[in-house]
Short mmCIF file of C-alpha atoms in Angstrom, two decimals:
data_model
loop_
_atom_site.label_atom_id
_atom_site.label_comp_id
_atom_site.label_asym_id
_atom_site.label_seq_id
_atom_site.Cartn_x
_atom_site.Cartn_y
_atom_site.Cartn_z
CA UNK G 13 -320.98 138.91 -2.31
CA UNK G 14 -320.25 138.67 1.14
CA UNK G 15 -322.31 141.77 2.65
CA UNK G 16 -325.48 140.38 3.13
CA UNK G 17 -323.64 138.23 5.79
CA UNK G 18 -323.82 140.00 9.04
CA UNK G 19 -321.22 138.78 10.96
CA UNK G 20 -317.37 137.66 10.52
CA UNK G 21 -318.11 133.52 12.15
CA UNK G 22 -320.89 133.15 9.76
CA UNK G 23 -318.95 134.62 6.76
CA UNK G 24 -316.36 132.30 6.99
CA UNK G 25 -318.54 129.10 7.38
CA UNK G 26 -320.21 129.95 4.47
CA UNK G 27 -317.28 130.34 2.49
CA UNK G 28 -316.25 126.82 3.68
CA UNK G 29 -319.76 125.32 3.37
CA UNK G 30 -320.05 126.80 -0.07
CA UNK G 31 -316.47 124.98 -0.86
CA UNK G 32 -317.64 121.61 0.53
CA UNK G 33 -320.88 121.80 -1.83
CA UNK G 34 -318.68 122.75 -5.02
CA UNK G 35 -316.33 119.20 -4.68
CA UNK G 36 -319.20 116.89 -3.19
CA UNK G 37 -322.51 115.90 -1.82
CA UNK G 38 -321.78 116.49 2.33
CA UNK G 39 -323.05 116.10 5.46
CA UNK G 40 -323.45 119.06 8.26
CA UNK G 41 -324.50 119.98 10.78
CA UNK G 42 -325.04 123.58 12.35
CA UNK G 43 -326.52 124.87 16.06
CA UNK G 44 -326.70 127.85 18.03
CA UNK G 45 -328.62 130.17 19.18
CA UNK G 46 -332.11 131.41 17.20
CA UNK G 47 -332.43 133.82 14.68
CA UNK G 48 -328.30 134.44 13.98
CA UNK G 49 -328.79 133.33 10.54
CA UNK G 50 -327.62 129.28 10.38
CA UNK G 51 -330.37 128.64 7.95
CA UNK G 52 -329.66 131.76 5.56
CA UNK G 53 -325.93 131.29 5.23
CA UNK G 54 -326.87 127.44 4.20
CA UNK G 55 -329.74 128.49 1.44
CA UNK G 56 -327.32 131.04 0.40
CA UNK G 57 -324.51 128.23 -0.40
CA UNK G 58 -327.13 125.82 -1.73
CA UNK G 59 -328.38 128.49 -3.93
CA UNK G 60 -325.22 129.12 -5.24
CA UNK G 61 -324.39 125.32 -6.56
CA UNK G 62 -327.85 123.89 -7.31
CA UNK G 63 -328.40 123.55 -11.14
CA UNK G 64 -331.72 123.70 -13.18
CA UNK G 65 -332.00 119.36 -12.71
CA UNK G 66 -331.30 119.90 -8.37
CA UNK G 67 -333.65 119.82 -5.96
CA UNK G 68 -333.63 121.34 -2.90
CA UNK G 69 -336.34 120.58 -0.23
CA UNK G 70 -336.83 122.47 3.22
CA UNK G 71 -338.75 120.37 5.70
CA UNK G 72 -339.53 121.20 9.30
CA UNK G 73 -337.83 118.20 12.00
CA UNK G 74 -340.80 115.54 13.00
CA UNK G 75 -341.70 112.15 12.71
CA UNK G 76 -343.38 111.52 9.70
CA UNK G 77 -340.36 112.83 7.73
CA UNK G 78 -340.17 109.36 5.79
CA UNK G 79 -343.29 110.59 3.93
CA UNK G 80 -342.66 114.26 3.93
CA UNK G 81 -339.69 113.91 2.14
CA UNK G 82 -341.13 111.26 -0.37
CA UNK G 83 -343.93 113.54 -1.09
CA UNK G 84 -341.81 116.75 -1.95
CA UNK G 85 -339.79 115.14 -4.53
CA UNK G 86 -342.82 114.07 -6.12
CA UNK G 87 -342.70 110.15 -4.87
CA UNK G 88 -347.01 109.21 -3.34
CA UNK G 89 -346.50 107.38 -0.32
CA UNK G 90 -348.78 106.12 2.60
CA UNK G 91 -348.98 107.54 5.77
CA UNK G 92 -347.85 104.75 7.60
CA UNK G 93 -344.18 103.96 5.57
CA UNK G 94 -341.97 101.69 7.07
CA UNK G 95 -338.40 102.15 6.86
CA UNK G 96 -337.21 99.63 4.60
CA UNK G 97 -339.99 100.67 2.38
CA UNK G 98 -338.92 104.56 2.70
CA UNK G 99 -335.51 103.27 2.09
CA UNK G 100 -336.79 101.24 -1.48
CA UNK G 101 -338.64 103.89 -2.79
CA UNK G 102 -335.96 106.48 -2.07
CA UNK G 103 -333.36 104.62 -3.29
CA UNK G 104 -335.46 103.59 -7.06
CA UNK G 105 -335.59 107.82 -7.11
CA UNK G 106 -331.84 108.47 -6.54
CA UNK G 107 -330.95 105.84 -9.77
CA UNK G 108 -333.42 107.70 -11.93
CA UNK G 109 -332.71 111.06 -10.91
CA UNK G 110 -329.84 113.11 -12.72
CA UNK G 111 -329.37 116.28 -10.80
CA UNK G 112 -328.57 116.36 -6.50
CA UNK G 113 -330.57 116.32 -4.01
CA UNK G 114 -330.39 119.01 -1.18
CA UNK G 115 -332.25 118.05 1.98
CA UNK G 116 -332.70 120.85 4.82
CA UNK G 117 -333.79 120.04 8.00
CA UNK G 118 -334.50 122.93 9.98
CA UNK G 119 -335.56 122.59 14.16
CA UNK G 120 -333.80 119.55 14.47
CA UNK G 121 -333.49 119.87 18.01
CA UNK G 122 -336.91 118.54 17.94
CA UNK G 123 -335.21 115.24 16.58
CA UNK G 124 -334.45 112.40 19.09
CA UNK G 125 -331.15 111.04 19.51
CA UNK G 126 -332.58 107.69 17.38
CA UNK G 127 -334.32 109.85 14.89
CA UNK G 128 -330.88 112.21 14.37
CA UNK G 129 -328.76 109.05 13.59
CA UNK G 130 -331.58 107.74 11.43
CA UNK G 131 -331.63 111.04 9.24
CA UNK G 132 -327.88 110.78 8.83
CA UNK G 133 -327.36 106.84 8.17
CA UNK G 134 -330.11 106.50 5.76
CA UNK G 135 -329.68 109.90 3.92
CA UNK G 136 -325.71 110.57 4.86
CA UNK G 137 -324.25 107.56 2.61
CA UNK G 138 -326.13 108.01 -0.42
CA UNK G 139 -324.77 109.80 -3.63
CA UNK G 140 -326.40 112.62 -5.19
CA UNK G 141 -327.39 113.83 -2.07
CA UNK G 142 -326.10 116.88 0.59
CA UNK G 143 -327.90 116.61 4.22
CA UNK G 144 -327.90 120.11 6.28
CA UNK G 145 -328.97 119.10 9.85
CA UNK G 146 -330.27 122.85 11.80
CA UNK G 147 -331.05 123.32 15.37
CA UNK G 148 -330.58 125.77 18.35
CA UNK G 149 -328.13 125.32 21.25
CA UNK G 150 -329.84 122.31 22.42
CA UNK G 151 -329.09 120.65 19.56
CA UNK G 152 -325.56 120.12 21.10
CA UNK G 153 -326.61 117.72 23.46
CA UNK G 154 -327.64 114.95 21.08
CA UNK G 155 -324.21 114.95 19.47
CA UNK G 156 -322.27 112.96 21.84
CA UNK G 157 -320.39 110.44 19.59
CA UNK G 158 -321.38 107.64 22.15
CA UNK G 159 -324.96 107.83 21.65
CA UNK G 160 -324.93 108.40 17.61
CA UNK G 161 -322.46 105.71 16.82
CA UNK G 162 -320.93 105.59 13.85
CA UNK G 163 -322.76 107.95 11.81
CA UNK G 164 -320.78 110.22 12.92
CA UNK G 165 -317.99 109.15 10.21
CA UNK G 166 -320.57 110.37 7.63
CA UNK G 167 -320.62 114.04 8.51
CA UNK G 168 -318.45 116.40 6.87
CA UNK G 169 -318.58 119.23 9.72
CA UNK G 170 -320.20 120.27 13.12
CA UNK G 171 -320.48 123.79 13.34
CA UNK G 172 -321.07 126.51 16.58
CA UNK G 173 -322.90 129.39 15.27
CA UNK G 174 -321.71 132.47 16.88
CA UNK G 175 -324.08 136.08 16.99
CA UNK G 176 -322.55 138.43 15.46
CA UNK G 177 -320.50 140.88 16.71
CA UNK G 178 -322.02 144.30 17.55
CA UNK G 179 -320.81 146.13 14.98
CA UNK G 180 -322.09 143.83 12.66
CA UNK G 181 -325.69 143.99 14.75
CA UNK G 182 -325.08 147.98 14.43
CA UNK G 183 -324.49 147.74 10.97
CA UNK G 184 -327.42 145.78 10.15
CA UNK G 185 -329.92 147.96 11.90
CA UNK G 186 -328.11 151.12 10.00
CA UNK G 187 -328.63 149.71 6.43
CA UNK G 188 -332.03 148.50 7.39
CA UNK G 189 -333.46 151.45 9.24
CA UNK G 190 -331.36 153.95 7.28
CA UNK G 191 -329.76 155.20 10.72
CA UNK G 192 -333.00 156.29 12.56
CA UNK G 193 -332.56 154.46 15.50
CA UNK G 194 -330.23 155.32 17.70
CA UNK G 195 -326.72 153.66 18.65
CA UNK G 196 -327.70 153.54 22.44
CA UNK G 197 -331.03 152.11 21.28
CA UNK G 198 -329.15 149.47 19.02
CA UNK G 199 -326.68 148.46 21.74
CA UNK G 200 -329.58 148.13 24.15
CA UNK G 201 -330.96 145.55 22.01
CA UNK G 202 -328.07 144.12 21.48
CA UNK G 203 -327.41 143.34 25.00
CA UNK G 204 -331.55 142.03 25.20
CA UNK G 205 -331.34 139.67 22.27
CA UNK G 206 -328.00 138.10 22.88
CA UNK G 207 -326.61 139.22 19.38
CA UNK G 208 -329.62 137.46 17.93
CA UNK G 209 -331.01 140.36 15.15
CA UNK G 210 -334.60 137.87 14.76
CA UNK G 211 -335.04 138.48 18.70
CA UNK G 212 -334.12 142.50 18.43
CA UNK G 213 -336.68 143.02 15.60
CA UNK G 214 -339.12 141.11 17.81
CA UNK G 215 -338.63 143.29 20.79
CA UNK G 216 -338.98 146.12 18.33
CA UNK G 217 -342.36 144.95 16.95
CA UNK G 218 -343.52 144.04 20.70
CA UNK G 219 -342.89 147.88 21.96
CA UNK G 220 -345.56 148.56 19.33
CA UNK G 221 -343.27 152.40 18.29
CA UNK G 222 -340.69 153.30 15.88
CA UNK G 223 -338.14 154.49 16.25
CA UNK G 224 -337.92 153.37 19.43
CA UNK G 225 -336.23 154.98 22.77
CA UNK G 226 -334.62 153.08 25.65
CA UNK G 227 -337.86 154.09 28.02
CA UNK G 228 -339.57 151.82 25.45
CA UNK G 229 -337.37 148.90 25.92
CA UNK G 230 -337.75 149.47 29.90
CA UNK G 231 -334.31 151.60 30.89
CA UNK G 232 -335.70 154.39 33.17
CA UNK G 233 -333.95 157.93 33.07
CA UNK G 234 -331.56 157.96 36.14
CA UNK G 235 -328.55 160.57 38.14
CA UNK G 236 -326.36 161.87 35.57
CA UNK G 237 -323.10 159.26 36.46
CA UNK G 238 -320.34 160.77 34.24
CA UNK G 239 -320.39 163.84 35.26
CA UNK G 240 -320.27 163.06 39.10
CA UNK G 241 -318.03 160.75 38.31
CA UNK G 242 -315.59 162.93 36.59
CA UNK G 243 -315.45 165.14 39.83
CA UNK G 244 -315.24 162.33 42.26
CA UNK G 245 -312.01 162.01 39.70
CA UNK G 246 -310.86 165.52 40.17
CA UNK G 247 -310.83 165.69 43.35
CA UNK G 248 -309.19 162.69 44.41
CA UNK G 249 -306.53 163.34 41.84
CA UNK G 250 -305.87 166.98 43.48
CA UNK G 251 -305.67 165.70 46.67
CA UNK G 252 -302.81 162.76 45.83
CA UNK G 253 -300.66 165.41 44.19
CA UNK G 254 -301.13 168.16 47.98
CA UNK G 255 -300.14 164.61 49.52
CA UNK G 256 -297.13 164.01 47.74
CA UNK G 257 -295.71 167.36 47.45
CA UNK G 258 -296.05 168.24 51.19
CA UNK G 259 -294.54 164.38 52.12
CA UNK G 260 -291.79 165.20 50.12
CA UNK G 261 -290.77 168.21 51.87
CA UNK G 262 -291.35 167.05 55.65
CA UNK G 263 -290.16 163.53 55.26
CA UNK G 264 -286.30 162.69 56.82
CA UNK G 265 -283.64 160.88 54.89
CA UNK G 266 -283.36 157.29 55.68
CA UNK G 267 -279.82 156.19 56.30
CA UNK G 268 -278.95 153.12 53.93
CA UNK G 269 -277.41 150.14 55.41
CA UNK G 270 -274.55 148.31 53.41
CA UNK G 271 -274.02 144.85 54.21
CA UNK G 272 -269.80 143.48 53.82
CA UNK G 273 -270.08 141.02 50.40
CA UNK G 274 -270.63 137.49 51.83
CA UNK G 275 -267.23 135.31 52.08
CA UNK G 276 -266.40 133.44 48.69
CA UNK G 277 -265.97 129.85 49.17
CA UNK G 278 -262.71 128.64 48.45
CA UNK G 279 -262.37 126.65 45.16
CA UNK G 280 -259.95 123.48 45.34
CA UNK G 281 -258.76 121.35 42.25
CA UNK G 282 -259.72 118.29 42.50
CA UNK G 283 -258.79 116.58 38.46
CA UNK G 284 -258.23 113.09 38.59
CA UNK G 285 -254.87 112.15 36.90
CA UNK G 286 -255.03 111.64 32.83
CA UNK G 287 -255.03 107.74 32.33
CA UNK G 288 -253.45 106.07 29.51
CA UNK G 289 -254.35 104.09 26.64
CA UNK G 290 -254.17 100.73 26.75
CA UNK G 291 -253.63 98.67 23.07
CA UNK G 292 -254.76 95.11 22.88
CA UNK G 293 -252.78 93.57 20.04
CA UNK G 294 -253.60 90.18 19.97
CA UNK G 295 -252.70 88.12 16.98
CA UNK G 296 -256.05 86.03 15.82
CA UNK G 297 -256.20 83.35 13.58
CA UNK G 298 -258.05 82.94 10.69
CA UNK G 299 -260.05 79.14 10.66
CA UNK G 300 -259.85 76.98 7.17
CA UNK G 301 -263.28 76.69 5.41
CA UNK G 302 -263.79 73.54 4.15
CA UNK G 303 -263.80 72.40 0.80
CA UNK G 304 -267.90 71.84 -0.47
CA UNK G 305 -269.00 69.54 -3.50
CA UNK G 306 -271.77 71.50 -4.97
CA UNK G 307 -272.40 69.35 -7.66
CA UNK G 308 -272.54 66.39 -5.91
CA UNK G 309 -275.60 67.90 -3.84
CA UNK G 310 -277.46 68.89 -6.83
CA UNK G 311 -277.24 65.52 -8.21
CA UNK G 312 -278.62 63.98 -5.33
CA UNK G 313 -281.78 66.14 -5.21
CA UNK G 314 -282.51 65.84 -8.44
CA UNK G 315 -282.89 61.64 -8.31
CA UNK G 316 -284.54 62.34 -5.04
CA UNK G 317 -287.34 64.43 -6.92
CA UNK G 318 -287.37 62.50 -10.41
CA UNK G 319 -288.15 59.23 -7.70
CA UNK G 320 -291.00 61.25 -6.43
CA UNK G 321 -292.69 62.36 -9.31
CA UNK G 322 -292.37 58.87 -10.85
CA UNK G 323 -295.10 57.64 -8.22
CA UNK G 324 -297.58 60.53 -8.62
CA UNK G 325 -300.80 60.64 -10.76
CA UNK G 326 -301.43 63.43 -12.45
CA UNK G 327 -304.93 62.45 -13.64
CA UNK G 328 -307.01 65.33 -12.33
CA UNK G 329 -310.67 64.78 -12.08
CA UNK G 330 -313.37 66.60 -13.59
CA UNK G 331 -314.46 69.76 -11.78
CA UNK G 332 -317.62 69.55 -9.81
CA UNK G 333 -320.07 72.89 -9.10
CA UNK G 334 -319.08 74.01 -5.47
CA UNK G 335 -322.21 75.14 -3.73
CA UNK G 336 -320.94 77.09 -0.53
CA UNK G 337 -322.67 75.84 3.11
CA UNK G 338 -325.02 78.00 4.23
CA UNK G 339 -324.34 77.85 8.33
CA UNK G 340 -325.34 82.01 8.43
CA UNK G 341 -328.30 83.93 7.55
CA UNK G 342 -328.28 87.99 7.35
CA UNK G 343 -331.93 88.81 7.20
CA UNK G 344 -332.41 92.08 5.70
CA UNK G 345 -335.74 93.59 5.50
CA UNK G 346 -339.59 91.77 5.35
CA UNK G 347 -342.28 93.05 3.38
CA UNK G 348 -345.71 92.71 3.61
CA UNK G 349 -345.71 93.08 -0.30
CA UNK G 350 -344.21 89.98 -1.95
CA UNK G 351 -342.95 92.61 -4.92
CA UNK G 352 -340.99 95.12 -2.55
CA UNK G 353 -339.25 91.98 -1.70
CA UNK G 354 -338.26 90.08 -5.14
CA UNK G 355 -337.24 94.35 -5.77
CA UNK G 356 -334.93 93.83 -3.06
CA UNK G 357 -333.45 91.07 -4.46
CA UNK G 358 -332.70 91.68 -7.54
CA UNK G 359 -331.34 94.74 -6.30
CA UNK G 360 -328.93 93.34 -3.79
CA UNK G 361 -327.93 89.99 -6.15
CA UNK G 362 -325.90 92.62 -8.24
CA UNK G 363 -323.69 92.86 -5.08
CA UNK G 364 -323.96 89.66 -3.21
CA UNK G 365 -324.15 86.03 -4.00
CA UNK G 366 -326.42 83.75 -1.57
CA UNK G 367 -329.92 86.49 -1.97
CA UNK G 368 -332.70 84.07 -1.26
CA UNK G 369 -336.56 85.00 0.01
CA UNK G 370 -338.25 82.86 2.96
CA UNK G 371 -341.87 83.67 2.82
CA UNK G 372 -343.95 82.67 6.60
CA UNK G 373 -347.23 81.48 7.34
CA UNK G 374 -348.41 85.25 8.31
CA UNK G 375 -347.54 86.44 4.63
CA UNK G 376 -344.49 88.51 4.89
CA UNK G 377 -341.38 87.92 2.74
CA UNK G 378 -337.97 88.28 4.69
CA UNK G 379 -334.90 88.92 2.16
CA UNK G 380 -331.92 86.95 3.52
CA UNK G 381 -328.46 86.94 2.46
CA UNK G 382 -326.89 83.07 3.09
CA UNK G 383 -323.49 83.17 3.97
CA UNK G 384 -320.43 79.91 4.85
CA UNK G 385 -319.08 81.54 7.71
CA UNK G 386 -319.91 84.29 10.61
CA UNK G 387 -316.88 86.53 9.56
CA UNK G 388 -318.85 86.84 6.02
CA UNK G 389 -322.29 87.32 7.40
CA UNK G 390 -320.94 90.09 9.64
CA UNK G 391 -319.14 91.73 6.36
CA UNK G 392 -322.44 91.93 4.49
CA UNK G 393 -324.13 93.00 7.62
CA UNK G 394 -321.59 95.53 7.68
CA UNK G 395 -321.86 96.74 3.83
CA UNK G 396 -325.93 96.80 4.56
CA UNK G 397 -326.31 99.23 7.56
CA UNK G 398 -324.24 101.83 5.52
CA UNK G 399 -327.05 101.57 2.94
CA UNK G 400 -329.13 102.21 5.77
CA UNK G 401 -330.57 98.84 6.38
CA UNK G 402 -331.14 97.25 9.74
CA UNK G 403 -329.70 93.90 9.08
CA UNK G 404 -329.93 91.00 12.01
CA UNK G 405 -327.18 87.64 11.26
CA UNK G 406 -328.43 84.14 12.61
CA UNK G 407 -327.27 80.59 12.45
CA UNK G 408 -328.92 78.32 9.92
CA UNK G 409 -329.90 75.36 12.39
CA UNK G 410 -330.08 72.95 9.47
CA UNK G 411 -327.33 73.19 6.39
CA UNK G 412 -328.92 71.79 3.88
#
């Protein structure tokens, strides 16, 4: 049911946004101006999908949104939650959990170009999980795909919101006001709100009357234009057609001028003479192949390889364990907590080979990765930041 959508842009981005939702968990992102409806026609197509086991979670765009969203699917944080930390305990959830996840953000203009690409790389990449980013027209501006990398790649669609059209405005305002307000008045606000039907019902409330009139939204009663208009028309009508019919009768023939055809240049023949065909028929002859002794090269290369092999030996030693060099480091995250980190560990040992902890003298645990070569420290390095990880690669100063 499409009717409750006011407005043919936002009809058909909901049918496409509802689509998206029904083959995966995606990404999007939706601006424009307030109070056109961005948010409704996204709860409408999460509504639609989510199952008894989802979640869906609206949150309001800040900074403590690591916590916020730990706390409304049921995870108790600290108020000061670090991001590997956030990124640990969210991703624990996600293996327990069996439904999705739907994540709302609405004002997320209020986001800064660093917190935008943070919501999308650590939440964007993760299965079981949709991300709807919301914001107004300024959103638009922290979208350049300079400034928020390669995130980017993780978003299924960037959509313009458009307000609807008016007779979609006028057809709201009949159904909801059952016609009482009149199609003058409507257009009015139409033209006041920018299409926006939040903004109209706020000027409504403001004028403090219903139904309202157009003296109430500040259009003062002025000279009646169409109908001096229509005899300004009348009159400058009759007095083209007196014009034209006295012209006619008073105005002399013209005598037309006809100029002699211009001269047509004479053509001349110029074709080049037909040519013949010349035959080449030279007689070549054909050069004698020599005569080859296959078998006498296949007996010399196999003495030449039974002499080799004779002086080989083929006793192969015993097989030694191969420890790789460790000449780079890819530190991952550092805890304060010693568990967080072992956590870590064990977590990322199931992927990579080389996981190793380095505790300091100020008590934090860094998680490292060890790796033979930079190529393979920037490939894990790689693999981390699209879990969301901030990972830094170093030479080892001493392989040991």
């Amino acid at each position: 049911m499409l009717s409750d959508i006011f407005g043919e842009d936002k009809r058909e981005k909901y049918l496409i946004i509802l689509n998206l939702l029904k083959d995966d968990d995606i990404v999007g992102i939706l601006y424009g101006k307030k109070g056109i409806g961005k948010k409704f026609i996204v709860t409408k197509a999460v509504r639609n999908v989510a199952g008894k086991e989802d979640i869906v979670v609206f949150m309001e765009a800040s900074d403590g949104w690591y916590s916020q969203l730990l706390s409304r699917i049921g995870i108790p944080v600290e108020s000061d939650l670090t991001r590997e930390e956030f990124l640990l305990r969210f991703i624990d959830f996600l293996e327990r959990f069996n439904g999705r996840l739907f994540v709302i953000f609405n004002n997320s203009q209020r986001f800064t170009e660093k917190q935008l690409a943070e919501v999308i790389q650590l939440l964007g990449f993760k299965e079981k999980v949709s991300v709807f980013v919301i914001g107004d027209d300024s959103l638009k501006e922290k979208l350049n795909p300079f400034k928020i990398g390669r995130v980017e790649a993780a978003v299924n669609f960037i959509f313009e919101v458009r307000p609807p059209e008016y007779s979609e405005f006028l057809r709201y305002f009949n159904e909801k006001y059952g016609g009482k307000l009149q199609e003058k008045v409507v257009k009015k606000l139409y033209q006041l709100s920018g299409g926006s039907i939040k903004n109209a019902e706020d000027i409504i409330i403001k004028t403090g009357k219903f139904p309202v009139t157009l003296e109430d939204l500040g259009e003062k009663r002025g000279f009646p234009v169409v109908p001096f208009v229509v005899l300004v028309v009348v009159i400058f009508t009759g007095g083209i057609y007196y014009l034209f019919l006295y012209g006619k009768e008073n105005v002399p023939e013209i005598p037309t001028r006809t100029e002699p055809p211009p001269p047509q240049p004479e053509i001349v023949d110029k074709k080049l003479p037909e040519e013949g065909n010349i035959e080449h028929l030279l007689p070549v002859k054909p050069r004698k192949k020599k005569d080859l002794n296959l078998q006498f090269l296949v007996d010399e290369v196999s003495e030449g390889i039974t002499e080799a092999l004779e002086g080989i030996d083929f006793d192969i030693p015993p097989l030694k364990h191969y420890t790789p060099p460790r000449r780079y480091a890819v530190q991952v995250a550092s805890f304060k907590n010693e568990k967080n980190a072992l956590r870590l560990k064990e977590r990322l040992s199931t992927k990579f080979t080389g996981v190793d902890l380095i505790k300091r003298k100020n008590g934090i645990t860094t998680v490292v990765i060890y790796a033979a070569d930079k190529k393979l420290a920037e490939e894990i390095s790689d693999k981390l930041r699209k879990e969301g990880f901030k990972p830094l690669v170093k030479k080892v100063r001493n392989d040991g």
